[in-house]
Coordinates of C-alpha atoms in Angstrom, one line a residue:
Chain Y
M16 CA -85.0 1.0 -22.6
I17 CA -82.4 3.2 -20.6
T18 CA -83.3 6.7 -18.9
I19 CA -80.8 9.2 -18.0
S20 CA -81.5 11.6 -15.8
H21 CA -79.1 14.5 -14.7
L22 CA -76.7 12.2 -14.8
S23 CA -73.5 13.6 -13.7
K24 CA -69.7 12.7 -12.0
I25 CA -66.9 14.5 -10.6
Y26 CA -63.9 12.2 -9.8
R27 CA -61.6 12.4 -7.1
R28 CA -59.4 15.8 -7.9
G29 CA -62.8 17.3 -9.1
V30 CA -62.5 16.2 -13.1
K31 CA -66.1 16.7 -14.2
A32 CA -66.5 13.6 -17.2
I33 CA -69.7 13.3 -16.8
D34 CA -71.9 16.8 -17.1
D35 CA -76.3 16.7 -15.9
I36 CA -76.7 14.3 -18.8
S37 CA -80.6 13.2 -19.4
L38 CA -81.4 10.5 -22.7
E39 CA -83.2 8.0 -23.8
I40 CA -81.8 5.4 -25.6
G41 CA -84.6 2.6 -27.2
T42 CA -84.0 -0.4 -28.9
G43 CA -81.5 -1.1 -31.9
M44 CA -77.9 0.9 -32.8
F45 CA -77.3 4.1 -30.9
G46 CA -74.0 5.6 -31.5
L47 CA -71.3 7.5 -29.3
V48 CA -69.5 9.9 -30.8
G49 CA -66.4 12.6 -29.5
P50 CA -63.4 13.7 -29.3
N51 CA -61.1 11.7 -27.5
G52 CA -61.7 12.7 -23.6
A53 CA -65.4 13.8 -24.4
G54 CA -66.2 10.5 -21.4
K55 CA -67.7 8.9 -23.8
T56 CA -65.8 6.3 -21.9
T57 CA -66.7 7.3 -18.4
F58 CA -70.9 7.4 -19.6
M59 CA -70.3 3.4 -20.9
R60 CA -68.9 2.5 -17.1
I61 CA -71.7 4.5 -15.3
I62 CA -74.6 3.1 -18.0
A63 CA -72.0 -1.1 -17.1
G64 CA -73.0 -0.8 -13.9
L65 CA -68.8 -0.1 -13.5
L66 CA -68.8 3.3 -12.2
K67 CA -71.2 4.5 -9.6
P68 CA -72.1 8.1 -11.0
T69 CA -72.3 11.5 -8.1
T70 CA -75.1 12.7 -9.2
G71 CA -78.2 11.2 -11.1
E72 CA -80.5 8.0 -12.1
I73 CA -80.1 5.8 -14.6
S74 CA -82.4 3.5 -15.2
V75 CA -81.7 -0.3 -17.7
F76 CA -84.8 -1.6 -18.6
G77 CA -86.9 -0.9 -15.7
H78 CA -84.1 -2.0 -12.9
N79 CA -82.7 1.4 -11.3
L80 CA -78.9 0.8 -11.4
R81 CA -78.7 3.2 -7.9
S82 CA -79.3 -0.1 -6.2
Y83 CA -77.2 -3.0 -5.5
A84 CA -80.1 -5.3 -6.7
G85 CA -80.9 -3.2 -9.4
K86 CA -77.8 -3.1 -10.5
Q87 CA -77.6 -7.8 -10.7
A88 CA -80.3 -7.0 -12.4
A89 CA -79.3 -5.1 -15.4
K90 CA -75.8 -6.8 -15.6
A91 CA -77.5 -9.8 -15.9
Q92 CA -79.2 -8.5 -19.5
L93 CA -76.2 -7.0 -20.5
G94 CA -72.8 -7.5 -23.1
Y95 CA -70.0 -5.5 -22.4
L96 CA -67.4 -5.0 -24.7
P97 CA -64.8 -2.4 -23.2
Q98 CA -62.1 -0.3 -25.0
D99 CA -59.1 -2.1 -23.3
L100 CA -60.4 -5.6 -23.3
G101 CA -57.9 -8.2 -21.7
L102 CA -58.3 -12.0 -22.3
Y103 CA -56.8 -14.5 -19.7
P104 CA -53.5 -15.7 -22.2
N105 CA -52.7 -19.0 -21.1
L106 CA -56.8 -19.9 -21.7
N107 CA -58.1 -20.9 -25.1
A108 CA -61.4 -19.3 -26.7
Y109 CA -63.6 -22.3 -25.7
E110 CA -62.4 -22.0 -22.0
F111 CA -62.4 -18.0 -21.9
L112 CA -66.0 -18.2 -23.0
D113 CA -67.1 -21.1 -21.2
Y114 CA -66.2 -18.7 -18.2
M115 CA -67.3 -16.0 -19.2
A116 CA -71.1 -18.5 -19.9
I117 CA -70.8 -19.2 -16.6
L118 CA -70.7 -15.9 -14.8
K119 CA -73.3 -14.6 -17.0
G120 CA -75.6 -17.6 -15.2
I121 CA -75.6 -19.6 -18.0
T122 CA -74.8 -22.7 -16.6
G123 CA -76.4 -25.8 -18.1
G124 CA -73.5 -27.3 -19.6
A125 CA -75.6 -28.3 -22.5
D126 CA -77.0 -24.7 -23.5
R127 CA -73.0 -23.1 -22.9
R128 CA -72.0 -25.2 -25.0
R129 CA -74.6 -24.6 -27.9
Q130 CA -74.3 -21.0 -27.4
I131 CA -70.6 -21.2 -27.3
D132 CA -70.2 -23.0 -31.0
T133 CA -72.8 -20.9 -31.9
L134 CA -70.9 -17.6 -31.5
L135 CA -67.1 -19.4 -32.6
E136 CA -68.6 -19.7 -36.1
Q137 CA -70.5 -16.4 -36.1
V138 CA -66.6 -14.8 -35.5
R139 CA -65.1 -17.5 -37.1
L140 CA -63.1 -18.6 -34.7
T141 CA -64.1 -22.2 -34.2
D142 CA -60.9 -23.1 -36.2
A143 CA -58.6 -21.7 -33.9
A144 CA -60.7 -21.8 -30.6
K145 CA -58.5 -24.3 -29.2
R146 CA -55.3 -22.4 -29.6
P147 CA -54.5 -20.4 -26.5
L148 CA -55.4 -17.3 -26.4
K149 CA -51.3 -15.3 -25.8
T150 CA -51.4 -16.8 -30.0
Y151 CA -53.8 -14.2 -31.3
S152 CA -53.7 -11.3 -33.2
G153 CA -55.7 -8.4 -32.4
G154 CA -57.9 -8.7 -34.3
M155 CA -59.0 -12.1 -33.8
K156 CA -59.1 -11.1 -29.8
R157 CA -61.6 -8.0 -30.9
R158 CA -63.5 -11.0 -31.9
V159 CA -63.0 -13.0 -28.8
G160 CA -64.4 -10.3 -27.3
I161 CA -67.9 -9.6 -29.2
A162 CA -68.6 -13.3 -28.1
Q163 CA -68.2 -12.9 -25.0
A164 CA -70.5 -10.0 -24.8
L165 CA -73.1 -11.6 -26.8
L166 CA -72.9 -15.0 -24.1
G167 CA -76.1 -15.4 -22.2
D168 CA -78.3 -13.5 -25.3
P169 CA -78.0 -10.0 -23.6
R170 CA -80.9 -7.2 -24.5
L171 CA -78.3 -4.6 -23.8
I172 CA -74.4 -4.2 -25.2
I173 CA -72.1 -1.9 -24.8
V174 CA -69.7 -1.4 -27.2
D175 CA -66.7 0.4 -26.3
E176 CA -64.1 1.5 -28.8
P177 CA -64.7 -1.9 -30.9
T178 CA -62.7 -1.5 -34.8
A179 CA -59.7 0.4 -32.9
G180 CA -56.3 -1.0 -33.8
L181 CA -58.5 -4.0 -36.9
D182 CA -57.8 -3.8 -40.1
P183 CA -61.2 -2.3 -42.6
E184 CA -62.4 -6.3 -43.8
E185 CA -62.2 -6.6 -40.0
R186 CA -63.6 -3.5 -39.3
I187 CA -66.5 -4.0 -41.7
R188 CA -67.2 -8.0 -40.6
F189 CA -67.5 -6.3 -37.1
R190 CA -69.9 -3.2 -37.8
N191 CA -72.1 -6.3 -40.1
L192 CA -71.4 -8.4 -37.4
L193 CA -73.3 -5.8 -34.6
A194 CA -76.2 -4.9 -36.7
D195 CA -76.9 -8.3 -36.9
A196 CA -76.9 -8.8 -33.5
A197 CA -78.9 -5.5 -33.0
A198 CA -82.6 -6.5 -34.1
G199 CA -84.2 -6.2 -31.0
R200 CA -81.9 -5.7 -28.5
T201 CA -80.2 -2.2 -27.8
I202 CA -76.6 -1.6 -28.5
I203 CA -74.4 1.3 -27.5
L204 CA -71.9 1.8 -29.7
S205 CA -68.8 4.0 -29.0
T206 CA -66.3 5.5 -31.5
H207 CA -64.4 8.4 -32.6
I208 CA -64.2 6.4 -36.1
V209 CA -67.1 8.5 -38.0
E210 CA -67.2 6.2 -40.7
D211 CA -68.5 2.8 -38.0
I212 CA -71.6 4.6 -36.7
S213 CA -72.5 6.3 -40.2
Q214 CA -72.6 2.4 -41.6
S215 CA -74.9 1.2 -38.8
C216 CA -77.1 3.5 -36.6
S217 CA -79.5 5.5 -37.2
D218 CA -79.7 6.5 -33.7
L219 CA -76.7 8.6 -32.4
A220 CA -75.3 11.6 -29.5
A221 CA -72.4 13.2 -29.5
M222 CA -70.4 14.4 -26.8
R223 CA -67.8 16.6 -25.3
G224 CA -66.4 18.1 -22.3
G225 CA -69.0 15.9 -20.7
K226 CA -72.2 16.9 -22.3
V227 CA -74.2 16.0 -25.1
I228 CA -73.8 18.4 -27.2
Y229 CA -76.4 16.5 -30.4
R230 CA -78.2 13.9 -30.2
G231 CA -80.9 12.7 -33.3
S232 CA -80.3 10.9 -36.3
P233 CA -76.9 11.0 -38.6
Q234 CA -78.9 12.6 -41.0
D235 CA -79.5 15.8 -39.0
L236 CA -76.4 15.8 -38.2
I237 CA -75.5 15.9 -41.9
A238 CA -78.1 18.1 -42.8
Q239 CA -76.5 20.6 -40.9
A240 CA -73.2 21.0 -42.5
R241 CA -75.7 20.9 -45.5
G242 CA -73.4 24.7 -47.6
S243 CA -70.9 24.1 -45.6
A244 CA -68.7 21.9 -47.4
W245 CA -66.7 22.6 -50.2
T246 CA -63.4 21.3 -52.0
I247 CA -60.6 23.5 -52.8
T248 CA -57.8 23.0 -55.6
T249 CA -54.5 24.7 -54.7
Q250 CA -51.3 24.1 -55.5
G251 CA -49.6 23.4 -52.1
E252 CA -51.2 26.2 -49.4
R253 CA -53.5 25.2 -47.4
P254 CA -56.4 27.6 -47.2
N255 CA -57.0 29.5 -44.6
G256 CA -59.7 32.1 -43.7
G257 CA -61.0 30.3 -40.4
L258 CA -62.0 27.0 -42.2
T259 CA -61.8 23.6 -40.8
I260 CA -59.7 21.6 -43.4
V261 CA -61.8 17.9 -43.4
S262 CA -59.1 16.2 -45.9
T263 CA -55.9 16.3 -48.2
L264 CA -55.9 14.5 -51.7
Q265 CA -52.6 14.5 -53.4
L266 CA -54.1 15.1 -57.4
A267 CA -52.1 15.6 -60.7
T268 CA -53.0 18.9 -60.7
G269 CA -52.2 20.4 -57.2
V270 CA -53.7 19.6 -53.9
Q271 CA -57.1 19.3 -52.9
Y272 CA -58.6 20.2 -49.7
R273 CA -62.0 19.6 -48.7
V274 CA -63.0 22.7 -46.2
L275 CA -65.9 23.2 -43.7
G276 CA -66.4 26.5 -43.5
S277 CA -67.5 29.6 -45.5
P278 CA -64.7 30.1 -48.2
D279 CA -63.9 33.8 -49.9
G280 CA -63.5 34.5 -53.2
N281 CA -59.9 33.7 -53.6
Y282 CA -60.5 30.1 -53.8
D283 CA -62.0 28.5 -57.0
A284 CA -64.3 26.2 -54.0
A285 CA -66.4 23.3 -54.8
P286 CA -69.6 22.9 -52.8
V287 CA -70.0 19.6 -51.6
E288 CA -72.8 16.8 -50.6
P289 CA -71.6 16.3 -46.6
S290 CA -71.1 13.2 -45.0
L291 CA -71.0 12.8 -41.7
E292 CA -68.0 13.3 -40.5
D293 CA -67.8 16.6 -41.9
G294 CA -71.4 16.9 -39.9
Y295 CA -69.6 15.9 -36.9
M296 CA -66.5 18.0 -37.7
W297 CA -69.2 21.0 -38.3
L298 CA -70.8 20.2 -34.9
M299 CA -67.6 20.3 -32.7
T300 CA -66.0 23.2 -34.5
Q301 CA -69.3 24.9 -33.8
R302 CA -68.4 24.0 -30.1
E303 CA -65.4 25.6 -30.5
T304 CA -65.6 28.6 -31.9
G305 CA -69.7 28.9 -29.4
V306 CA -71.8 28.8 -31.9
P307 CA -74.6 26.7 -30.9
A308 CA -75.8 23.4 -32.8
Chain N
M15 CA -75.9 -19.1 -9.7
A16 CA -73.6 -18.0 -7.2
L17 CA -72.2 -22.1 -6.6
S18 CA -71.3 -22.2 -10.0
Q19 CA -69.9 -19.4 -10.7
M20 CA -67.5 -19.6 -7.5
A21 CA -66.8 -23.2 -8.5
A22 CA -66.1 -21.8 -12.4
V23 CA -63.0 -19.3 -10.4
V24 CA -61.7 -21.9 -8.8
R25 CA -61.8 -24.3 -11.6
Y26 CA -60.1 -21.8 -14.5
E27 CA -58.0 -20.6 -11.3
L28 CA -56.4 -24.1 -10.5
L29 CA -56.2 -25.2 -14.7
M30 CA -54.2 -21.2 -15.4
A31 CA -52.0 -21.6 -11.9
W32 CA -51.0 -25.5 -13.7
R33 CA -50.5 -23.5 -17.2
R34 CA -48.3 -21.7 -15.7
R35 CA -46.5 -24.1 -14.5
A36 CA -46.5 -22.3 -10.5
L37 CA -48.2 -25.5 -9.3
L38 CA -45.3 -27.8 -10.5
V39 CA -42.3 -24.7 -9.4
M40 CA -43.2 -24.9 -5.9
G41 CA -44.2 -28.1 -5.6
G42 CA -41.1 -29.6 -6.7
F43 CA -39.3 -26.4 -5.0
F44 CA -40.7 -27.8 -1.6
L45 CA -40.0 -30.8 -2.1
L46 CA -36.3 -30.4 -3.3
A47 CA -35.9 -28.0 -0.1
L48 CA -37.2 -30.9 2.2
I49 CA -35.4 -33.7 0.9
G50 CA -32.4 -31.5 1.0
F51 CA -32.9 -30.8 4.4
T52 CA -33.6 -34.0 5.5
A53 CA -30.6 -36.3 3.5
M54 CA -28.5 -33.1 5.4
Q55 CA -29.0 -34.5 9.2
P56 CA -26.1 -36.5 10.5
P57 CA -26.5 -39.8 11.9
A58 CA -25.5 -38.1 15.0
P59 CA -27.2 -39.3 18.1
V60 CA -31.2 -38.5 18.8
E61 CA -32.9 -36.5 21.6
L62 CA -36.2 -37.3 21.7
A63 CA -38.0 -35.1 23.8
G64 CA -35.9 -35.1 26.6
T65 CA -36.7 -38.6 28.0
V66 CA -33.8 -40.3 26.1
Q67 CA -31.1 -40.2 24.4
V68 CA -30.7 -42.2 20.3
D69 CA -27.4 -43.5 18.6
T70 CA -29.1 -43.5 15.3
S71 CA -25.9 -44.2 13.4
T72 CA -25.9 -48.3 14.8
D73 CA -27.6 -51.6 13.8
P74 CA -29.8 -51.5 15.9
P75 CA -30.0 -48.1 17.0
T76 CA -29.2 -47.9 20.9
I77 CA -30.0 -45.7 24.1
I78 CA -27.0 -44.4 24.8
Q79 CA -27.9 -41.8 27.5
E80 CA -31.3 -41.8 30.1
Y81 CA -32.5 -38.8 31.4
S82 CA -34.0 -38.1 35.1
A83 CA -37.3 -38.4 34.3
V84 CA -37.3 -41.9 33.0
D85 CA -34.7 -42.9 35.5
G86 CA -35.5 -46.4 36.2
L87 CA -37.1 -47.6 33.2
T88 CA -36.0 -50.3 31.1
V89 CA -35.8 -49.6 27.4
E90 CA -39.3 -52.2 27.2
E91 CA -40.9 -50.3 29.2
L92 CA -40.6 -47.1 27.6
N93 CA -42.9 -48.8 24.9
I94 CA -40.1 -47.2 22.5
S95 CA -39.6 -48.6 18.6
L96 CA -35.6 -47.2 18.4
N97 CA -36.1 -47.5 14.9
L98 CA -39.4 -46.4 14.0
L99 CA -39.0 -42.7 17.0
P100 CA -36.5 -41.3 15.7
N101 CA -37.1 -41.3 11.8
T102 CA -40.3 -40.2 13.2
Q103 CA -39.5 -36.6 14.7
L104 CA -37.4 -36.5 12.3
V105 CA -39.7 -36.5 9.4
V106 CA -42.0 -34.7 12.4
T107 CA -39.6 -31.6 12.8
M108 CA -39.6 -31.4 8.7
I109 CA -42.9 -31.2 8.5
A110 CA -44.5 -29.7 11.3
V111 CA -41.8 -27.7 11.9
I112 CA -38.3 -26.9 9.7
F113 CA -41.2 -27.1 6.8
P114 CA -43.9 -24.2 7.5
V115 CA -41.2 -21.6 7.4
L116 CA -40.5 -21.9 3.2
V117 CA -44.1 -22.3 3.2
A118 CA -44.3 -19.1 4.9
I119 CA -42.1 -17.6 2.9
T120 CA -42.7 -19.0 -0.3
V121 CA -47.1 -19.0 -0.2
V122 CA -47.7 -15.0 1.1
V123 CA -45.3 -14.1 -1.7
F124 CA -46.6 -16.8 -4.5
F125 CA -50.7 -16.1 -4.0
A126 CA -50.8 -12.5 -4.0
E127 CA -50.7 -11.7 -7.7
S128 CA -53.9 -13.9 -7.5
I129 CA -56.8 -11.0 -6.9
P130 CA -55.0 -8.2 -9.1
L131 CA -53.3 -10.6 -11.4
D132 CA -57.4 -10.3 -13.3
R133 CA -57.0 -6.0 -13.1
Q134 CA -52.8 -7.2 -14.8
Y135 CA -54.8 -8.8 -17.5
R136 CA -57.5 -6.7 -17.3
V137 CA -59.9 -8.7 -16.9
R138 CA -61.2 -7.7 -14.3
E139 CA -63.9 -5.2 -16.1
L140 CA -64.9 -8.0 -17.3
F141 CA -66.2 -9.9 -14.9
D142 CA -67.4 -6.7 -13.0
S143 CA -69.4 -6.4 -15.8
T144 CA -71.2 -9.8 -15.3
P145 CA -73.6 -10.6 -12.1
L146 CA -70.9 -11.9 -10.7
A147 CA -71.6 -10.7 -6.5
N148 CA -68.3 -9.5 -5.6
A149 CA -68.7 -12.0 -2.1
T150 CA -68.4 -14.8 -4.9
Y151 CA -65.5 -13.4 -7.1
L152 CA -63.1 -13.0 -3.8
G153 CA -64.6 -16.9 -2.1
G154 CA -63.6 -18.2 -6.0
K155 CA -60.2 -16.9 -5.4
L156 CA -59.2 -17.5 -2.1
L157 CA -60.6 -21.2 -2.5
G158 CA -58.6 -21.6 -6.2
A159 CA -55.8 -21.1 -4.4
W160 CA -56.2 -23.3 -1.7
A161 CA -57.5 -25.4 -4.1
A162 CA -53.8 -25.0 -6.5
L163 CA -52.0 -25.1 -2.8
G164 CA -54.1 -28.5 -1.2
L165 CA -53.1 -30.5 -4.4
T166 CA -49.6 -29.1 -4.5
L167 CA -48.8 -29.9 -1.0
L168 CA -50.6 -33.3 -1.5
V169 CA -48.0 -34.5 -4.7
V170 CA -45.2 -33.2 -1.8
M171 CA -47.0 -35.0 1.3
I172 CA -46.9 -38.2 -1.0
S173 CA -43.2 -38.0 -2.3
F174 CA -42.0 -37.1 0.8
G175 CA -43.1 -39.6 2.6
I176 CA -42.2 -41.9 -0.1
L177 CA -38.8 -40.3 -1.0
A178 CA -37.8 -39.7 3.5
R179 CA -39.0 -43.7 3.6
L180 CA -36.1 -45.0 1.4
I181 CA -33.9 -41.5 2.8
V182 CA -33.9 -42.1 6.6
G183 CA -36.0 -46.0 7.2
A184 CA -39.7 -46.7 8.2
F185 CA -41.3 -44.2 10.4
D186 CA -45.2 -43.9 11.4
P187 CA -47.1 -42.6 8.9
L188 CA -50.1 -42.0 11.5
T189 CA -47.6 -39.0 12.8
Y190 CA -46.9 -37.9 9.5
L191 CA -50.4 -37.7 8.1
Q192 CA -51.2 -35.6 11.2
A193 CA -48.6 -33.3 10.8
W194 CA -49.3 -32.4 7.9
F195 CA -53.0 -32.0 8.5
L196 CA -53.2 -31.2 11.4
A197 CA -50.1 -28.2 11.4
V198 CA -48.8 -27.4 7.6
F199 CA -51.8 -27.6 5.6
P200 CA -53.3 -24.9 7.5
F201 CA -50.4 -22.5 8.4
A202 CA -50.3 -22.8 4.4
L203 CA -53.8 -21.5 4.6
T204 CA -53.5 -18.9 7.3
C205 CA -50.7 -17.5 5.1
T206 CA -52.2 -17.7 1.4
G207 CA -55.3 -16.4 2.7
W208 CA -54.1 -13.5 4.2
S209 CA -51.7 -13.2 1.6
V210 CA -54.6 -14.1 -1.5
L211 CA -56.7 -11.2 0.6
A212 CA -54.0 -8.0 1.4
A213 CA -52.9 -7.9 -1.9
S214 CA -56.4 -7.9 -3.5
G215 CA -56.6 -4.2 -3.9
A216 CA -53.4 -3.9 -5.3
G217 CA -53.5 -2.5 -9.0
S218 CA -50.0 -4.5 -10.2
R219 CA -48.6 -8.0 -10.2
R220 CA -45.6 -6.4 -8.8
K221 CA -48.0 -4.2 -6.4
A222 CA -48.7 -7.6 -5.0
I223 CA -45.1 -8.9 -3.9
M224 CA -44.5 -6.2 -2.4
I225 CA -47.7 -6.9 -0.5
G226 CA -46.4 -10.4 -0.3
L227 CA -43.1 -9.3 1.0
V228 CA -44.9 -7.2 3.9
L229 CA -46.3 -10.1 5.1
V230 CA -43.1 -12.4 5.3
P231 CA -41.9 -11.2 8.9
G232 CA -46.0 -11.4 9.6
A233 CA -46.3 -15.3 8.4
M234 CA -42.6 -15.8 10.4
I235 CA -44.5 -14.0 14.1
L236 CA -47.4 -16.8 13.1
Y237 CA -44.4 -19.4 12.7
A238 CA -42.9 -18.7 15.9
L239 CA -46.1 -18.6 17.4
F240 CA -46.6 -22.3 16.0
S241 CA -43.5 -23.2 16.8
I242 CA -43.6 -22.4 20.4
Q243 CA -46.4 -24.4 21.2
F244 CA -45.8 -27.2 19.3
W245 CA -42.0 -27.7 21.3
A246 CA -43.7 -26.4 24.2
V247 CA -46.1 -29.5 24.2
V248 CA -43.6 -32.4 23.2
L249 CA -41.2 -31.5 25.9
D250 CA -44.0 -30.9 28.4
V251 CA -45.1 -34.5 27.5
G252 CA -41.5 -35.8 27.3
S253 CA -41.1 -34.2 31.4
R254 CA -44.1 -36.3 32.4
M255 CA -42.9 -40.2 31.6
S256 CA -43.0 -42.9 33.7
A257 CA -44.0 -46.2 34.2
D258 CA -47.9 -45.3 34.0
E259 CA -47.5 -42.8 31.3
P260 CA -44.6 -45.0 28.6
L261 CA -43.8 -42.2 25.6
T262 CA -45.6 -43.3 22.9
L263 CA -45.5 -41.3 19.2
T264 CA -48.9 -40.2 19.9
A265 CA -48.3 -39.2 23.4
L266 CA -44.9 -37.6 21.9
F267 CA -46.3 -35.7 18.6
G268 CA -50.2 -36.1 19.0
E269 CA -50.6 -33.7 21.6
A270 CA -48.9 -31.6 19.7
I271 CA -50.2 -31.0 16.9
S272 CA -53.0 -31.4 17.9
Q273 CA -53.0 -28.3 20.4
S274 CA -51.6 -26.6 17.6
A275 CA -54.2 -27.3 15.3
V276 CA -56.9 -25.6 17.6
M277 CA -54.0 -22.4 17.7
Q278 CA -54.4 -22.8 13.7
L279 CA -57.9 -22.5 14.0
W280 CA -57.8 -19.1 15.2
F281 CA -55.3 -18.2 12.9
L282 CA -58.1 -19.5 10.0
A283 CA -60.3 -17.6 11.8
S284 CA -58.3 -14.6 11.2
V285 CA -58.9 -15.5 6.8
A286 CA -62.3 -15.5 7.8
A287 CA -62.1 -11.8 9.3
L288 CA -60.0 -10.3 6.5
F289 CA -62.1 -11.9 4.3
L290 CA -65.1 -9.7 5.5
I291 CA -63.2 -7.0 6.0
V292 CA -61.8 -6.9 2.9
W293 CA -65.4 -7.3 0.6
A294 CA -67.3 -5.4 2.9
W295 CA -64.3 -2.6 1.3
S296 CA -65.2 -3.8 -2.3
R297 CA -69.0 -2.9 -1.5
V298 CA -68.2 0.6 -0.2
R299 CA -65.5 1.0 -3.1
G300 CA -68.5 -0.4 -5.8

């Protein structure tokens, strides 16, 4: 269990990245969504013990991150995949995982080899394991990243924008890999690709301006947009009147817009069942206009 | 666990330095420079610590001038091997006096990137997410750089020893080894330690190299202190030569090298102090 209480982070020039967040995160996949600059990465880095909060308390499996010993104990149970993953270009995947495994405290040679072999198999890199990492594609590097995060069987896994830059096939495989790993663990998945959350998380929080503006299940977020999602087909002119356009589809008969809001009688609007993306957009729109979610 | 982690940092630092061809480039440069300087020495009369002047161009070498300090003593009484002594003086001058200038200029720039490179490769954040203590990481990086440098110097020492034997002829191997282990190694380790630690806070490789360049004058001051002491001791020993205290290789260079080594222990202590400062600073910031 991760308990976060009145967490704030103010950077040197007075930028408030996190503003009084209190949360409890249990076992399973926890999604964190929000626009760029919402404070997701800062929030994740604080939970990973990489950044000191300005105020507030965090407890990771009973270890208080305010103390050095608590932080080290929490890190011993952490798997972390940063947004901006870096690897040593001159090492191969096996060597890099071996290095990370030792740093994570897996000092037994046989155990280390077994774990590395298993993970390389899981991320389908066994054949490329001896190739220098500088020859890997973006997707392969991400897979090395997730393999290192899973080393040592951590109880908490934090992954920041893990599917950015991956092709659809890689993204689905990656999502499944995380979902498989979620059993008995806490996985915090930060993303601005809402689809990733809808497919794998049962619990989520939406952030904006350093605050948590929504906490609950994806279904409840979808329910908030129910009755507000429509499709409007026009001959090309964009619908206006306070509507939020979620997507645009070119058809033979015109252009179909998927919109959120309350269309007036000027449009031939058809109600549709909202998706999580609609729910997210609805939430953000309501916040922009000052309507409480 | 900390020892295993430190050993891993050292091992992989060495492996990556080897794969970047960094050690090969540095070792090659050292060796070529040493051979070049040695080969350029003209077969001119060699002055031995202000004691005698020897013409090494003749076969066998001959004493062409004896100074007042050794008036009345024969060559046999001086216990000088006219073949061994000039050659040994030449290689010791190369190793203990000229070579450290190259080391001072090279290693402070070369090893400055050890820690910033982790930031540039963006692996530092991954490391920070593991239970790797700052002191272990910093110690591992420092030992890794020292190991890389130590191995390079060992190869240069052996290679130059063989080549110098072919170029200048026989010299005293014990004095040669003393010059390496008591003069060159501690000096090079000190310069490397300063460089790794002083540049540890740099955000990029470029900034680290800039810090390394800033350290060059400091390393040169260190070298000047060391060099002045070395020659002062050699000349002092040479001026005390008498029938009761004959000139030997050990007397001439041994004392100078030993005294320089003592001085360099203080230099190494400065690395330990810098380590503590950098570690404390990283704890405060972390």
